[in-house]
Amino acid sequence: MKKHIPNTITCCNLISGCIATYFAFQANFQLAFAFIIIGAVFDFFDGFAARLLHVSSPVGKELDSLADDITFGFAPAAIVFTMLRTLLSACGDGTAVCPVTPYVPYVAFVIAAFSALRLAKFNLDERQTTSFIGLPTPANALFWAALSVSLSTNGYLVSDNALWLLPALVVGALLSSWLLVAEIPMFALKFKHYGIKGNELRYGFVLFSILLLAILSWVGFSAIIVLYILTSIANNVFGTKIADEE
């Protein structure tokens, strides 16, 4: 029976992603964000349970990727789609400006496609055992989920003066999709030991993340992901190459 425990937890991740997607299409961004976080918790514990019980399997690995594409690929795509649709509804459908404007929100689903590609590459890429190449899908999902909560609670999505957000969100969706598969080494918060030496980057990132959450509240999660990307790039340029550091 114990061999089914990790896969059951993985399925809970997938179900959380389905629920998050439902709430995203209902423009209930707070609950969509909450279920993405719940999915992330399940995503952590399925691997933990598999290692603890010594029941890792190829089926579990594939199931994990399928669940992740729902929770961290399709759910954030649905969030961006709904944000774009909400903006267009508040500002008019934009047909008078450009006939194809009403179809712009469908660009959001590029996120789901690139998330699937990123997860497939991750399964085959032996370089990503202690660090990542490209933006992890959970980080991308948290960025969009937190941003949607901030924009909605501050009324930007229903303001008829916020049409400028439309191109910004479209460009952001395309940029984040590219980052998912970009050949950019990014550090992982995996500690081989808990001493300061060798973990300066990780401890510094954690401290700044706590500070951002304390100052920015919900949008702090989005700021943390931006900080993560910029810190990884800066470390590649000025520090030791992350992919080769261990």
Short mmCIF file of C-alpha atoms in Angstrom, two decimals:
data_model
loop_
_atom_site.label_atom_id
_atom_site.label_comp_id
_atom_site.label_asym_id
_atom_site.label_seq_id
_atom_site.Cartn_x
_atom_site.Cartn_y
_atom_site.Cartn_z
CA MET A 1 0.00 0.00 0.00
CA LYS A 2 2.80 2.41 0.83
CA LYS A 3 3.88 2.53 -2.83
CA HIS A 4 0.64 4.40 -3.62
CA ILE A 5 1.15 7.14 -1.02
CA PRO A 6 3.44 9.42 -3.10
CA ASN A 7 1.22 9.12 -6.18
CA THR A 8 -1.84 9.91 -4.07
CA ILE A 9 -0.12 13.07 -2.83
CA THR A 10 0.79 13.95 -6.42
CA CYS A 11 -2.85 13.55 -7.43
CA CYS A 12 -3.78 15.95 -4.61
CA ASN A 13 -1.40 18.43 -6.25
CA LEU A 14 -3.17 17.92 -9.58
CA ILE A 15 -6.61 18.35 -8.00
CA SER A 16 -5.43 21.53 -6.27
CA GLY A 17 -4.36 22.84 -9.67
CA CYS A 18 -7.77 22.03 -11.15
CA ILE A 19 -9.49 23.91 -8.33
CA ALA A 20 -7.08 26.83 -8.73
CA THR A 21 -7.91 26.92 -12.44
CA TYR A 22 -11.64 27.00 -11.71
CA PHE A 23 -11.25 29.94 -9.33
CA ALA A 24 -8.95 31.67 -11.83
CA PHE A 25 -11.66 31.56 -14.52
CA GLN A 26 -14.11 32.90 -11.91
CA ALA A 27 -11.73 35.84 -11.27
CA ASN A 28 -11.39 34.73 -7.65
CA PHE A 29 -7.65 35.30 -7.64
CA GLN A 30 -7.23 34.97 -3.88
CA LEU A 31 -8.53 31.39 -3.84
CA ALA A 32 -6.66 30.56 -7.05
CA PHE A 33 -3.47 31.73 -5.34
CA ALA A 34 -4.33 29.72 -2.22
CA PHE A 35 -4.82 26.48 -4.15
CA ILE A 36 -1.60 26.99 -6.12
CA ILE A 37 0.21 27.25 -2.78
CA ILE A 38 -1.60 24.13 -1.54
CA GLY A 39 -0.53 22.36 -4.73
CA ALA A 40 3.06 23.45 -4.12
CA VAL A 41 2.92 21.92 -0.64
CA PHE A 42 1.68 18.63 -2.06
CA ASP A 43 4.38 18.85 -4.76
CA PHE A 44 7.04 19.09 -2.06
CA PHE A 45 5.71 16.23 0.02
CA ASP A 46 5.17 13.72 -2.80
CA GLY A 47 8.90 13.61 -3.51
CA PHE A 48 9.66 13.66 0.20
CA ALA A 49 7.31 10.71 0.79
CA ALA A 50 8.76 8.75 -2.15
CA ARG A 51 12.30 9.14 -0.77
CA LEU A 52 11.23 8.39 2.79
CA LEU A 53 9.34 5.23 1.83
CA HIS A 54 11.87 4.20 -0.86
CA VAL A 55 9.13 3.82 -3.46
CA SER A 56 10.27 6.17 -6.23
CA SER A 57 9.10 5.00 -9.65
CA PRO A 58 9.09 6.14 -13.29
CA VAL A 59 5.28 6.39 -13.11
CA GLY A 60 5.55 8.76 -10.16
CA LYS A 61 8.03 10.92 -12.03
CA GLU A 62 5.77 11.24 -15.06
CA LEU A 63 2.66 11.79 -12.94
CA ASP A 64 4.47 14.53 -11.04
CA SER A 65 5.19 16.41 -14.27
CA LEU A 66 1.59 16.06 -15.46
CA ALA A 67 0.30 17.40 -12.13
CA ASP A 68 2.81 20.25 -12.17
CA ASP A 69 1.71 21.37 -15.63
CA ILE A 70 -1.85 21.73 -14.33
CA THR A 71 -1.01 23.49 -11.07
CA PHE A 72 1.97 25.53 -12.23
CA GLY A 73 1.24 25.76 -15.97
CA PHE A 74 -2.45 25.78 -16.79
CA ALA A 75 -3.60 27.49 -13.57
CA PRO A 76 -1.33 30.56 -14.00
CA ALA A 77 -2.25 30.66 -17.70
CA ALA A 78 -5.92 30.80 -16.65
CA ILE A 79 -5.08 33.59 -14.21
CA VAL A 80 -3.40 35.70 -16.91
CA PHE A 81 -6.23 34.94 -19.37
CA THR A 82 -8.85 36.13 -16.88
CA MET A 83 -6.86 39.25 -16.00
CA LEU A 84 -6.65 40.18 -19.68
CA ARG A 85 -10.35 39.47 -20.24
CA THR A 86 -11.26 41.55 -17.18
CA LEU A 87 -9.15 44.44 -18.42
CA LEU A 88 -10.77 44.34 -21.84
CA SER A 89 -14.24 44.25 -20.29
CA ALA A 90 -13.45 47.32 -18.19
CA CYS A 91 -11.94 49.28 -21.07
CA GLY A 92 -14.12 48.04 -23.94
CA ASP A 93 -13.18 45.06 -26.08
CA GLY A 94 -10.75 47.16 -28.11
CA THR A 95 -12.25 46.21 -31.47
CA ALA A 96 -12.37 49.85 -32.52
CA VAL A 97 -8.62 50.10 -32.00
CA CYS A 98 -7.67 46.71 -33.44
CA PRO A 99 -9.98 43.92 -34.69
CA VAL A 100 -7.87 41.18 -33.10
CA THR A 101 -7.72 42.77 -29.64
CA PRO A 102 -10.52 40.56 -28.20
CA TYR A 103 -8.36 37.53 -28.98
CA VAL A 104 -5.29 38.85 -27.16
CA PRO A 105 -6.13 37.07 -23.85
CA TYR A 106 -5.57 33.69 -25.51
CA VAL A 107 -1.85 34.49 -25.61
CA ALA A 108 -1.89 33.58 -21.91
CA PHE A 109 -2.08 29.88 -22.73
CA VAL A 110 1.45 30.04 -24.11
CA ILE A 111 2.43 29.81 -20.42
CA ALA A 112 0.84 26.35 -20.15
CA ALA A 113 2.63 25.14 -23.30
CA PHE A 114 6.05 26.41 -22.23
CA SER A 115 5.52 25.01 -18.72
CA ALA A 116 4.96 21.57 -20.25
CA LEU A 117 8.11 21.99 -22.35
CA ARG A 118 10.10 23.10 -19.32
CA LEU A 119 8.92 20.08 -17.29
CA ALA A 120 9.73 17.68 -20.13
CA LYS A 121 13.23 19.15 -20.44
CA PHE A 122 13.72 18.96 -16.67
CA ASN A 123 12.97 15.23 -16.67
CA LEU A 124 15.70 14.61 -19.24
CA ASP A 125 18.29 17.21 -18.22
CA GLU A 126 20.94 15.66 -15.97
CA ARG A 127 22.41 19.10 -15.23
CA GLN A 128 19.49 20.04 -12.99
CA THR A 129 20.18 17.86 -9.98
CA THR A 130 21.42 20.60 -7.62
CA SER A 131 20.28 23.72 -9.50
CA PHE A 132 17.91 24.73 -12.27
CA ILE A 133 18.32 25.71 -15.90
CA GLY A 134 15.51 28.17 -16.55
CA LEU A 135 12.77 29.43 -14.26
CA PRO A 136 11.06 26.65 -12.25
CA THR A 137 7.33 26.34 -12.98
CA PRO A 138 6.25 26.82 -9.32
CA ALA A 139 8.11 30.14 -9.21
CA ASN A 140 6.40 31.31 -12.40
CA ALA A 141 2.99 30.28 -11.06
CA LEU A 142 3.53 32.10 -7.76
CA PHE A 143 4.58 35.24 -9.63
CA TRP A 144 1.36 35.43 -11.65
CA ALA A 145 -0.90 34.33 -8.81
CA ALA A 146 0.46 36.95 -6.41
CA LEU A 147 0.40 39.67 -9.08
CA SER A 148 -3.25 38.92 -9.88
CA VAL A 149 -4.23 39.27 -6.21
CA SER A 150 -2.41 42.60 -5.95
CA LEU A 151 -3.87 44.02 -9.18
CA SER A 152 -7.40 42.90 -8.36
CA THR A 153 -7.45 44.07 -4.75
CA ASN A 154 -6.13 47.47 -5.80
CA GLY A 155 -8.78 47.83 -8.51
CA TYR A 156 -6.44 48.02 -11.49
CA LEU A 157 -8.18 45.26 -13.42
CA VAL A 158 -11.55 47.03 -13.41
CA SER A 159 -10.27 50.55 -14.06
CA ASP A 160 -11.06 52.01 -17.49
CA ASN A 161 -7.78 53.94 -17.25
CA ALA A 162 -5.64 50.82 -16.93
CA LEU A 163 -5.58 49.71 -20.57
CA TRP A 164 -1.79 50.16 -20.46
CA LEU A 165 -1.74 46.95 -18.39
CA LEU A 166 -2.86 44.94 -21.41
CA PRO A 167 0.42 45.09 -23.36
CA ALA A 168 2.38 44.86 -20.11
CA LEU A 169 0.69 41.59 -19.17
CA VAL A 170 1.06 40.17 -22.68
CA VAL A 171 4.78 40.98 -22.77
CA GLY A 172 5.13 39.62 -19.24
CA ALA A 173 3.44 36.35 -20.22
CA LEU A 174 5.73 35.92 -23.23
CA LEU A 175 8.82 36.84 -21.21
CA SER A 176 8.03 34.45 -18.38
CA SER A 177 7.34 31.69 -20.93
CA TRP A 178 10.78 32.26 -22.44
CA LEU A 179 12.40 32.26 -18.99
CA LEU A 180 10.93 28.81 -18.32
CA VAL A 181 13.05 27.26 -21.08
CA ALA A 182 15.95 29.73 -21.21
CA GLU A 183 19.48 28.39 -20.75
CA ILE A 184 19.95 30.48 -17.62
CA PRO A 185 21.33 28.68 -14.54
CA MET A 186 19.25 29.49 -11.45
CA PHE A 187 20.08 28.46 -7.93
CA ALA A 188 17.97 26.08 -5.85
CA LEU A 189 17.25 26.49 -2.16
CA LYS A 190 18.81 23.13 -1.38
CA PHE A 191 21.21 23.14 1.58
CA LYS A 192 23.84 20.39 1.79
CA HIS A 193 24.77 21.93 5.15
CA TYR A 194 23.48 24.88 7.16
CA GLY A 195 26.73 26.78 7.68
CA ILE A 196 27.12 30.28 6.28
CA LYS A 197 30.13 29.50 4.12
CA GLY A 198 28.94 28.28 0.75
CA ASN A 199 25.35 29.30 1.46
CA GLU A 200 25.75 33.08 1.41
CA LEU A 201 23.61 33.43 -1.71
CA ARG A 202 20.79 31.31 -0.30
CA TYR A 203 20.70 32.91 3.14
CA GLY A 204 20.85 36.40 1.62
CA PHE A 205 17.98 35.56 -0.69
CA VAL A 206 15.85 34.20 2.17
CA LEU A 207 16.43 37.31 4.29
CA PHE A 208 15.57 39.69 1.45
CA SER A 209 12.49 37.60 0.65
CA ILE A 210 11.21 37.94 4.21
CA LEU A 211 11.80 41.69 4.01
CA LEU A 212 9.90 41.97 0.71
CA LEU A 213 6.93 40.06 2.13
CA ALA A 214 6.85 42.26 5.20
CA ILE A 215 6.90 45.45 3.12
CA LEU A 216 4.85 44.52 0.04
CA SER A 217 2.37 41.94 1.36
CA TRP A 218 0.77 39.91 -1.49
CA VAL A 219 2.78 41.44 -4.30
CA GLY A 220 5.88 40.59 -2.30
CA PHE A 221 5.68 37.05 -3.70
CA SER A 222 5.96 38.44 -7.23
CA ALA A 223 8.85 40.66 -6.15
CA ILE A 224 10.60 37.64 -4.65
CA ILE A 225 10.45 35.80 -7.98
CA VAL A 226 11.87 38.85 -9.78
CA LEU A 227 14.60 39.00 -7.13
CA TYR A 228 15.29 35.30 -7.66
CA ILE A 229 15.74 35.76 -11.41
CA LEU A 230 17.93 38.84 -11.06
CA THR A 231 20.03 37.25 -8.29
CA SER A 232 20.62 34.16 -10.43
CA ILE A 233 21.65 36.26 -13.43
CA ALA A 234 23.94 38.45 -11.30
CA ASN A 235 25.56 35.39 -9.78
CA ASN A 236 26.19 33.98 -13.26
CA VAL A 237 27.83 37.21 -14.37
CA PHE A 238 29.79 38.18 -11.25
CA GLY A 239 30.01 35.01 -9.21
CA THR A 240 30.55 31.29 -9.59
CA LYS A 241 28.50 29.63 -12.30
CA ILE A 242 25.58 28.11 -10.44
CA ALA A 243 25.31 25.03 -12.62
CA ASP A 244 28.92 24.11 -11.82
CA GLU A 245 29.15 25.25 -8.21
CA GLU A 246 28.59 21.85 -6.58
#
